[in-house]
Amino acid sequence: MKASLFCNAQYMGQAPSDVWPLPGKYFSGEEGVRSMRTAFEQFRCADEFGFDWVTVAEHHYSPISLSPNPMVMAGALCQVVRRAKIAVLGPTIPLHNPVRVAEELAMIDIMSGGRVVAGMMRGTPSEYVTFNINPAESRERFAEAIHLIKRAWMDPNPFGWLGRYYQYRTISIWPRPVQTPHPEMFMSGASPEAGEFAARNGIGVGFAFSTVPLAKKAAAHYRACAAQAGWEPSSDKVLYRALFHVADTDEQAFADMSTIPPRVNLADQNSGISSGLLKSGYYGVDVVGQRERSARRDLRERIDLGQLIVGSPDTVLKQVRRIKEELGAGIIDLVVGVQLGERTLRSIELFGSKVLPRMKEL
Amino acid sequence: MNDANSEESRVIDIGDIRLAYIEAGSGAPVVVIADGSGPHLCKSDMILAEEQRVISFGSCRPGSDHEMAASHTIDALEKLGLDRFDLIGHGAGAMVALHMARTAPGVNVVVLAGPRLEPGPAFEDVKCPALTLIGTRDENASLDAGRSIVLKPAHSHLMYVYDGESALGEERPEALAFIVREFFERRNEFLVSREIGRILP
């Protein structure tokens, strides 16, 4: 089993986390620089202590992340992280020009010597407001863009594209990915529609900020769809993302995490956006299940449901084992839930030195 | 003058051979080589007929090969007084259209839509701008053959039609008609977009 460290470059200054979009007046350049330096220090630490991947992602208009462009983060990480794979999980595909996405991921792949993992995300729903894209079109845009990106990576000759949402008269990207036929691809598998699409197209799935029971059900659906499509996903095709914190003792870890803020669903912080998204059909056939993932829960319940991985190395290993056993995940994407300075670095070090070596045998 | 919304079936004799063809619309002529042995106008052809005169022939009759079918069609067009025209070959009709593009000096441009191509050096002889359209769901697409004509990027182009199989003119008629019109009108300059990006004044 593999581990990745996901540090979303959370803003470390004082700013409300339950407002979206958050006014820029809360931003301090000094705190922004400090936040970004902290993120890079944690990524460097994860690389040093044996994490298999480091993860970056895309978020907008919010202090939860100072990474509106994960490609920029990944490009910088190529120079900092020397060994681990760089998982871009990922660009919010329907918001962007797919040719540009194909080019940038190929560029990061060569910059990193073939270490990029290509996440293809439909994104955080409220963020469709960011670039004024209709969320009702998100699945169709996503599907078309994925086909186009794969072809842009693989087709050796110039070609045009006559799509429903994208049209190009000629495409011939340079550079091309180092990895052949293309970098490993992941997408969210949280919704039934996404699981089916991923299975049909041989793409790995990730479950982010879900619960183990919900992810277990979704992983089973993905595997069933893959079986129908004639293949069997290995555990390396299933990623589970959770917040984590490791300390020398359970008591210390729980005490540290008692300061963690409740999970905030950005889409629900603005009533107009929230109701507009619901009406758009963004959540698909399983509206209840999709929204249940982000329901507010207390610390104990979040740990029990597998949203938080917290404790001493032994306790954390048990929690990771449960995720492996219940949903067959082969990759765990660990999110720095709260910035605690030296204690966060110690958490990464403890995981890398005391948990990860034992995880390899799971 | 033909009505854009109705097809008119006709025949023409070339020596002892009788060729059936159908026409719709008026304007600059477009010759369509249909996928089957008889003439047929698919949905995208009918959209083209709103602005152009569209004349369809079948691809190959029993006992005839592609070259022979191309030769008969060229003779028929000459008899109809059509010395310059745009050309589309759908499916199996693409092979006939290619042979016509090689030999008839009056072909302005050729479009191969969902082509069933057979590889061969003959494709290199096509002198006019050529656009090959292949559906992304077309598992039988003769891609290698399609690429074999894309030897001269300056005037040969390959374009994938998203979510299409082989009957592209029926599956995505608006898309097909749009790009074909662009290509007919602007030839190799179609590479440069002229769509208006301004949203509001």
PDB file of N, CA and C in Angstrom, chain A residues 184-255:
ATOM      1  N   GLU A 184      -0.403   7.905 -15.507  1.00  0.00           N
ATOM      2  CA  GLU A 184      -1.513   7.232 -14.845  1.00  0.00           C
ATOM      3  C   GLU A 184      -2.610   8.250 -14.520  1.00  0.00           C
ATOM      4  N   MET A 185      -3.845   7.848 -14.774  1.00  0.00           N
ATOM      5  CA  MET A 185      -4.954   8.794 -14.589  1.00  0.00           C
ATOM      6  C   MET A 185      -5.856   8.377 -13.430  1.00  0.00           C
ATOM      7  N   PHE A 186      -6.316   9.364 -12.695  1.00  0.00           N
ATOM      8  CA  PHE A 186      -7.288   9.157 -11.624  1.00  0.00           C
ATOM      9  C   PHE A 186      -8.401  10.173 -11.778  1.00  0.00           C
ATOM     10  N   MET A 187      -9.557   9.810 -11.255  1.00  0.00           N
ATOM     11  CA  MET A 187     -10.665  10.762 -11.165  1.00  0.00           C
ATOM     12  C   MET A 187     -11.475  10.425  -9.921  1.00  0.00           C
ATOM     13  N   SER A 188     -12.373  11.297  -9.541  1.00  0.00           N
ATOM     14  CA  SER A 188     -13.221  10.980  -8.401  1.00  0.00           C
ATOM     15  C   SER A 188     -14.156   9.831  -8.776  1.00  0.00           C
ATOM     16  N   GLY A 189     -14.339   8.931  -7.827  1.00  0.00           N
ATOM     17  CA  GLY A 189     -15.280   7.833  -8.068  1.00  0.00           C
ATOM     18  C   GLY A 189     -16.460   7.913  -7.123  1.00  0.00           C
ATOM     19  N   ALA A 190     -16.687   9.092  -6.571  1.00  0.00           N
ATOM     20  CA  ALA A 190     -17.685   9.216  -5.501  1.00  0.00           C
ATOM     21  C   ALA A 190     -19.109   8.987  -5.992  1.00  0.00           C
ATOM     22  N   SER A 191     -19.442   9.471  -7.161  1.00  0.00           N
ATOM     23  CA  SER A 191     -20.821   9.325  -7.636  1.00  0.00           C
ATOM     24  C   SER A 191     -20.938   8.070  -8.502  1.00  0.00           C
ATOM     25  N   PRO A 192     -22.137   7.512  -8.598  1.00  0.00           N
ATOM     26  CA  PRO A 192     -22.313   6.329  -9.462  1.00  0.00           C
ATOM     27  C   PRO A 192     -21.915   6.605 -10.908  1.00  0.00           C
ATOM     28  N   GLU A 193     -22.244   7.801 -11.383  1.00  0.00           N
ATOM     29  CA  GLU A 193     -21.921   8.138 -12.776  1.00  0.00           C
ATOM     30  C   GLU A 193     -20.401   8.163 -12.982  1.00  0.00           C
ATOM     31  N   ALA A 194     -19.698   8.735 -11.994  1.00  0.00           N
ATOM     32  CA  ALA A 194     -18.242   8.846 -12.124  1.00  0.00           C
ATOM     33  C   ALA A 194     -17.591   7.467 -12.071  1.00  0.00           C
ATOM     34  N   GLY A 195     -18.080   6.615 -11.154  1.00  0.00           N
ATOM     35  CA  GLY A 195     -17.524   5.262 -11.048  1.00  0.00           C
ATOM     36  C   GLY A 195     -17.673   4.491 -12.346  1.00  0.00           C
ATOM     37  N   GLU A 196     -18.817   4.655 -12.960  1.00  0.00           N
ATOM     38  CA  GLU A 196     -19.077   3.950 -14.221  1.00  0.00           C
ATOM     39  C   GLU A 196     -18.168   4.484 -15.332  1.00  0.00           C
ATOM     40  N   PHE A 197     -18.033   5.788 -15.396  1.00  0.00           N
ATOM     41  CA  PHE A 197     -17.180   6.382 -16.436  1.00  0.00           C
ATOM     42  C   PHE A 197     -15.732   5.929 -16.257  1.00  0.00           C
ATOM     43  N   ALA A 198     -15.258   5.985 -15.010  1.00  0.00           N
ATOM     44  CA  ALA A 198     -13.872   5.588 -14.744  1.00  0.00           C
ATOM     45  C   ALA A 198     -13.654   4.131 -15.139  1.00  0.00           C
ATOM     46  N   ALA A 199     -14.596   3.283 -14.781  1.00  0.00           N
ATOM     47  CA  ALA A 199     -14.467   1.855 -15.090  1.00  0.00           C
ATOM     48  C   ALA A 199     -14.458   1.618 -16.600  1.00  0.00           C
ATOM     49  N   ARG A 200     -15.338   2.299 -17.294  1.00  0.00           N
ATOM     50  CA  ARG A 200     -15.415   2.118 -18.758  1.00  0.00           C
ATOM     51  C   ARG A 200     -14.141   2.564 -19.447  1.00  0.00           C
ATOM     52  N   ASN A 201     -13.463   3.518 -18.838  1.00  0.00           N
ATOM     53  CA  ASN A 201     -12.289   4.098 -19.489  1.00  0.00           C
ATOM     54  C   ASN A 201     -10.963   3.710 -18.850  1.00  0.00           C
ATOM     55  N   GLY A 202     -10.996   2.743 -17.938  1.00  0.00           N
ATOM     56  CA  GLY A 202      -9.754   2.230 -17.351  1.00  0.00           C
ATOM     57  C   GLY A 202      -9.031   3.234 -16.471  1.00  0.00           C
ATOM     58  N   ILE A 203      -9.773   4.137 -15.855  1.00  0.00           N
ATOM     59  CA  ILE A 203      -9.169   5.194 -15.035  1.00  0.00           C
ATOM     60  C   ILE A 203      -9.291   4.811 -13.556  1.00  0.00           C
ATOM     61  N   GLY A 204      -8.250   5.133 -12.767  1.00  0.00           N
ATOM     62  CA  GLY A 204      -8.304   4.882 -11.337  1.00  0.00           C
ATOM     63  C   GLY A 204      -9.259   5.850 -10.661  1.00  0.00           C
ATOM     64  N   VAL A 205      -9.740   5.464  -9.466  1.00  0.00           N
ATOM     65  CA  VAL A 205     -10.694   6.333  -8.763  1.00  0.00           C
ATOM     66  C   VAL A 205     -10.156   6.754  -7.402  1.00  0.00           C
ATOM     67  N   GLY A 206     -10.587   7.928  -6.981  1.00  0.00           N
ATOM     68  CA  GLY A 206     -10.247   8.432  -5.659  1.00  0.00           C
ATOM     69  C   GLY A 206     -11.516   8.809  -4.915  1.00  0.00           C
ATOM     70  N   PHE A 207     -11.463   8.670  -3.592  1.00  0.00           N
ATOM     71  CA  PHE A 207     -12.588   9.074  -2.751  1.00  0.00           C
ATOM     72  C   PHE A 207     -12.063  10.108  -1.770  1.00  0.00           C
ATOM     73  N   ALA A 208     -12.472  11.334  -1.946  1.00  0.00           N
ATOM     74  CA  ALA A 208     -11.908  12.420  -1.144  1.00  0.00           C
ATOM     75  C   ALA A 208     -12.928  12.910  -0.135  1.00  0.00           C
ATOM     76  N   PHE A 209     -12.486  13.035   1.100  1.00  0.00           N
ATOM     77  CA  PHE A 209     -13.338  13.563   2.166  1.00  0.00           C
ATOM     78  C   PHE A 209     -14.681  12.833   2.196  1.00  0.00           C
ATOM     79  N   SER A 210     -14.600  11.543   1.949  1.00  0.00           N
ATOM     80  CA  SER A 210     -15.791  10.710   2.002  1.00  0.00           C
ATOM     81  C   SER A 210     -15.838  10.051   3.383  1.00  0.00           C
ATOM     82  N   THR A 211     -16.562   8.979   3.500  1.00  0.00           N
ATOM     83  CA  THR A 211     -16.490   8.146   4.700  1.00  0.00           C
ATOM     84  C   THR A 211     -16.164   6.744   4.195  1.00  0.00           C
ATOM     85  N   VAL A 212     -15.647   5.918   5.077  1.00  0.00           N
ATOM     86  CA  VAL A 212     -15.303   4.564   4.630  1.00  0.00           C
ATOM     87  C   VAL A 212     -16.553   3.818   4.134  1.00  0.00           C
ATOM     88  N   PRO A 213     -17.696   3.890   4.854  1.00  0.00           N
ATOM     89  CA  PRO A 213     -18.875   3.183   4.325  1.00  0.00           C
ATOM     90  C   PRO A 213     -19.311   3.690   2.945  1.00  0.00           C
ATOM     91  N   LEU A 214     -19.303   5.009   2.753  1.00  0.00           N
ATOM     92  CA  LEU A 214     -19.715   5.541   1.437  1.00  0.00           C
ATOM     93  C   LEU A 214     -18.711   5.144   0.360  1.00  0.00           C
ATOM     94  N   ALA A 215     -17.430   5.243   0.690  1.00  0.00           N
ATOM     95  CA  ALA A 215     -16.398   4.906  -0.296  1.00  0.00           C
ATOM     96  C   ALA A 215     -16.415   3.407  -0.606  1.00  0.00           C
ATOM     97  N   LYS A 216     -16.719   2.612   0.405  1.00  0.00           N
ATOM     98  CA  LYS A 216     -16.786   1.154   0.192  1.00  0.00           C
ATOM     99  C   LYS A 216     -17.871   0.818  -0.843  1.00  0.00           C
ATOM    100  N   LYS A 217     -19.012   1.458  -0.667  1.00  0.00           N
ATOM    101  CA  LYS A 217     -20.128   1.229  -1.598  1.00  0.00           C
ATOM    102  C   LYS A 217     -19.741   1.702  -3.012  1.00  0.00           C
ATOM    103  N   ALA A 218     -19.112   2.877  -3.077  1.00  0.00           N
ATOM    104  CA  ALA A 218     -18.729   3.432  -4.387  1.00  0.00           C
ATOM    105  C   ALA A 218     -17.631   2.583  -5.046  1.00  0.00           C
ATOM    106  N   ALA A 219     -16.699   2.074  -4.229  1.00  0.00           N
ATOM    107  CA  ALA A 219     -15.625   1.233  -4.788  1.00  0.00           C
ATOM    108  C   ALA A 219     -16.194  -0.070  -5.342  1.00  0.00           C
ATOM    109  N   ALA A 220     -17.203  -0.607  -4.637  1.00  0.00           N
ATOM    110  CA  ALA A 220     -17.834  -1.854  -5.117  1.00  0.00           C
ATOM    111  C   ALA A 220     -18.525  -1.598  -6.458  1.00  0.00           C
ATOM    112  N   HIS A 221     -19.167  -0.447  -6.565  1.00  0.00           N
ATOM    113  CA  HIS A 221     -19.842  -0.086  -7.821  1.00  0.00           C
ATOM    114  C   HIS A 221     -18.819   0.045  -8.957  1.00  0.00           C
ATOM    115  N   TYR A 222     -17.703   0.699  -8.657  1.00  0.00           N
ATOM    116  CA  TYR A 222     -16.619   0.867  -9.648  1.00  0.00           C
ATOM    117  C   TYR A 222     -16.123  -0.490 -10.120  1.00  0.00           C
ATOM    118  N   ARG A 223     -15.895  -1.390  -9.164  1.00  0.00           N
ATOM    119  CA  ARG A 223     -15.379  -2.721  -9.537  1.00  0.00           C
ATOM    120  C   ARG A 223     -16.402  -3.502 -10.350  1.00  0.00           C
ATOM    121  N   ALA A 224     -17.673  -3.350  -9.981  1.00  0.00           N
ATOM    122  CA  ALA A 224     -18.716  -4.053 -10.748  1.00  0.00           C
ATOM    123  C   ALA A 224     -18.765  -3.516 -12.182  1.00  0.00           C
ATOM    124  N   CYS A 225     -18.659  -2.214 -12.323  1.00  0.00           N
ATOM    125  CA  CYS A 225     -18.681  -1.615 -13.675  1.00  0.00           C
ATOM    126  C   CYS A 225     -17.436  -2.044 -14.461  1.00  0.00           C
ATOM    127  N   ALA A 226     -16.296  -2.132 -13.766  1.00  0.00           N
ATOM    128  CA  ALA A 226     -15.073  -2.563 -14.443  1.00  0.00           C
ATOM    129  C   ALA A 226     -15.220  -4.007 -14.923  1.00  0.00           C
ATOM    130  N   ALA A 227     -15.829  -4.838 -14.083  1.00  0.00           N
ATOM    131  CA  ALA A 227     -16.044  -6.243 -14.480  1.00  0.00           C
ATOM    132  C   ALA A 227     -16.903  -6.294 -15.740  1.00  0.00           C
ATOM    133  N   GLN A 228     -17.924  -5.459 -15.774  1.00  0.00           N
ATOM    134  CA  GLN A 228     -18.778  -5.411 -16.979  1.00  0.00           C
ATOM    135  C   GLN A 228     -17.981  -4.966 -18.197  1.00  0.00           C
ATOM    136  N   ALA A 229     -17.010  -4.090 -17.941  1.00  0.00           N
ATOM    137  CA  ALA A 229     -16.179  -3.588 -19.052  1.00  0.00           C
ATOM    138  C   ALA A 229     -15.042  -4.556 -19.384  1.00  0.00           C
ATOM    139  N   GLY A 230     -14.929  -5.641 -18.597  1.00  0.00           N
ATOM    140  CA  GLY A 230     -13.964  -6.686 -18.935  1.00  0.00           C
ATOM    141  C   GLY A 230     -12.595  -6.545 -18.310  1.00  0.00           C
ATOM    142  N   TRP A 231     -12.510  -5.854 -17.180  1.00  0.00           N
ATOM    143  CA  TRP A 231     -11.204  -5.776 -16.513  1.00  0.00           C
ATOM    144  C   TRP A 231     -11.404  -5.703 -15.004  1.00  0.00           C
ATOM    145  N   GLU A 232     -10.301  -5.954 -14.281  1.00  0.00           N
ATOM    146  CA  GLU A 232     -10.376  -5.968 -12.825  1.00  0.00           C
ATOM    147  C   GLU A 232      -9.367  -4.959 -12.267  1.00  0.00           C
ATOM    148  N   PRO A 233      -9.858  -3.910 -11.626  1.00  0.00           N
ATOM    149  CA  PRO A 233      -8.915  -2.902 -11.104  1.00  0.00           C
ATOM    150  C   PRO A 233      -8.070  -3.483  -9.967  1.00  0.00           C
ATOM    151  N   SER A 234      -6.782  -3.207  -9.991  1.00  0.00           N
ATOM    152  CA  SER A 234      -5.921  -3.582  -8.868  1.00  0.00           C
ATOM    153  C   SER A 234      -6.127  -2.559  -7.754  1.00  0.00           C
ATOM    154  N   SER A 235      -5.567  -2.841  -6.588  1.00  0.00           N
ATOM    155  CA  SER A 235      -5.726  -1.891  -5.476  1.00  0.00           C
ATOM    156  C   SER A 235      -5.058  -0.553  -5.809  1.00  0.00           C
ATOM    157  N   ASP A 236      -4.078  -0.558  -6.690  1.00  0.00           N
ATOM    158  CA  ASP A 236      -3.416   0.684  -7.087  1.00  0.00           C
ATOM    159  C   ASP A 236      -4.334   1.628  -7.865  1.00  0.00           C
ATOM    160  N   LYS A 237      -5.499   1.133  -8.218  1.00  0.00           N
ATOM    161  CA  LYS A 237      -6.454   1.976  -8.950  1.00  0.00           C
ATOM    162  C   LYS A 237      -7.441   2.656  -8.006  1.00  0.00           C
ATOM    163  N   VAL A 238      -7.292   2.401  -6.702  1.00  0.00           N
ATOM    164  CA  VAL A 238      -8.247   2.969  -5.745  1.00  0.00           C
ATOM    165  C   VAL A 238      -7.497   3.786  -4.695  1.00  0.00           C
ATOM    166  N   LEU A 239      -7.861   5.042  -4.610  1.00  0.00           N
ATOM    167  CA  LEU A 239      -7.219   5.975  -3.666  1.00  0.00           C
ATOM    168  C   LEU A 239      -8.265   6.466  -2.668  1.00  0.00           C
ATOM    169  N   TYR A 240      -7.855   6.564  -1.432  1.00  0.00           N
ATOM    170  CA  TYR A 240      -8.751   7.115  -0.405  1.00  0.00           C
ATOM    171  C   TYR A 240      -8.043   8.288   0.256  1.00  0.00           C
ATOM    172  N   ARG A 241      -8.754   9.408   0.334  1.00  0.00           N
ATOM    173  CA  ARG A 241      -8.159  10.620   0.922  1.00  0.00           C
ATOM    174  C   ARG A 241      -8.819  10.923   2.265  1.00  0.00           C
ATOM    175  N   ALA A 242      -7.976  11.189   3.270  1.00  0.00           N
ATOM    176  CA  ALA A 242      -8.504  11.537   4.595  1.00  0.00           C
ATOM    177  C   ALA A 242      -7.539  12.493   5.277  1.00  0.00           C
ATOM    178  N   LEU A 243      -8.064  13.252   6.200  1.00  0.00           N
ATOM    179  CA  LEU A 243      -7.192  14.098   7.012  1.00  0.00           C
ATOM    180  C   LEU A 243      -6.432  13.207   7.990  1.00  0.00           C
ATOM    181  N   PHE A 244      -5.233  13.631   8.336  1.00  0.00           N
ATOM    182  CA  PHE A 244      -4.461  12.774   9.237  1.00  0.00           C
ATOM    183  C   PHE A 244      -3.620  13.590  10.208  1.00  0.00           C
ATOM    184  N   HIS A 245      -3.311  12.945  11.314  1.00  0.00           N
ATOM    185  CA  HIS A 245      -2.317  13.519  12.235  1.00  0.00           C
ATOM    186  C   HIS A 245      -1.775  12.379  13.102  1.00  0.00           C
ATOM    187  N   VAL A 246      -0.476  12.275  13.139  1.00  0.00           N
ATOM    188  CA  VAL A 246       0.178  11.227  13.932  1.00  0.00           C
ATOM    189  C   VAL A 246       1.034  11.913  15.003  1.00  0.00           C
ATOM    190  N   ALA A 247       0.968  11.382  16.205  1.00  0.00           N
ATOM    191  CA  ALA A 247       1.842  11.864  17.284  1.00  0.00           C
ATOM    192  C   ALA A 247       2.434  10.642  17.982  1.00  0.00           C
ATOM    193  N   ASP A 248       3.307  10.874  18.919  1.00  0.00           N
ATOM    194  CA  ASP A 248       3.952   9.726  19.582  1.00  0.00           C
ATOM    195  C   ASP A 248       2.945   8.880  20.362  1.00  0.00           C
ATOM    196  N   THR A 249       1.911   9.541  20.883  1.00  0.00           N
ATOM    197  CA  THR A 249       0.884   8.792  21.627  1.00  0.00           C
ATOM    198  C   THR A 249      -0.492   9.171  21.093  1.00  0.00           C
ATOM    199  N   ASP A 250      -1.457   8.290  21.360  1.00  0.00           N
ATOM    200  CA  ASP A 250      -2.839   8.598  20.976  1.00  0.00           C
ATOM    201  C   ASP A 250      -3.312   9.881  21.651  1.00  0.00           C
ATOM    202  N   GLU A 251      -2.995   9.990  22.929  1.00  0.00           N
ATOM    203  CA  GLU A 251      -3.461  11.150  23.704  1.00  0.00           C
ATOM    204  C   GLU A 251      -2.987  12.462  23.064  1.00  0.00           C
ATOM    205  N   GLN A 252      -1.693  12.476  22.710  1.00  0.00           N
ATOM    206  CA  GLN A 252      -1.141  13.687  22.109  1.00  0.00           C
ATOM    207  C   GLN A 252      -1.811  13.991  20.765  1.00  0.00           C
ATOM    208  N   ALA A 253      -1.998  12.932  19.970  1.00  0.00           N
ATOM    209  CA  ALA A 253      -2.592  13.125  18.644  1.00  0.00           C
ATOM    210  C   ALA A 253      -4.016  13.656  18.756  1.00  0.00           C
ATOM    211  N   PHE A 254      -4.805  13.069  19.656  1.00  0.00           N
ATOM    212  CA  PHE A 254      -6.190  13.528  19.809  1.00  0.00           C
ATOM    213  C   PHE A 254      -6.229  14.954  20.340  1.00  0.00           C
ATOM    214  N   ALA A 255      -5.323  15.259  21.273  1.00  0.00           N
ATOM    215  CA  ALA A 255      -5.268  16.625  21.814  1.00  0.00           C
ATOM    216  C   ALA A 255      -4.920  17.619  20.702  1.00  0.00           C
TER     217      ALA A 255
END
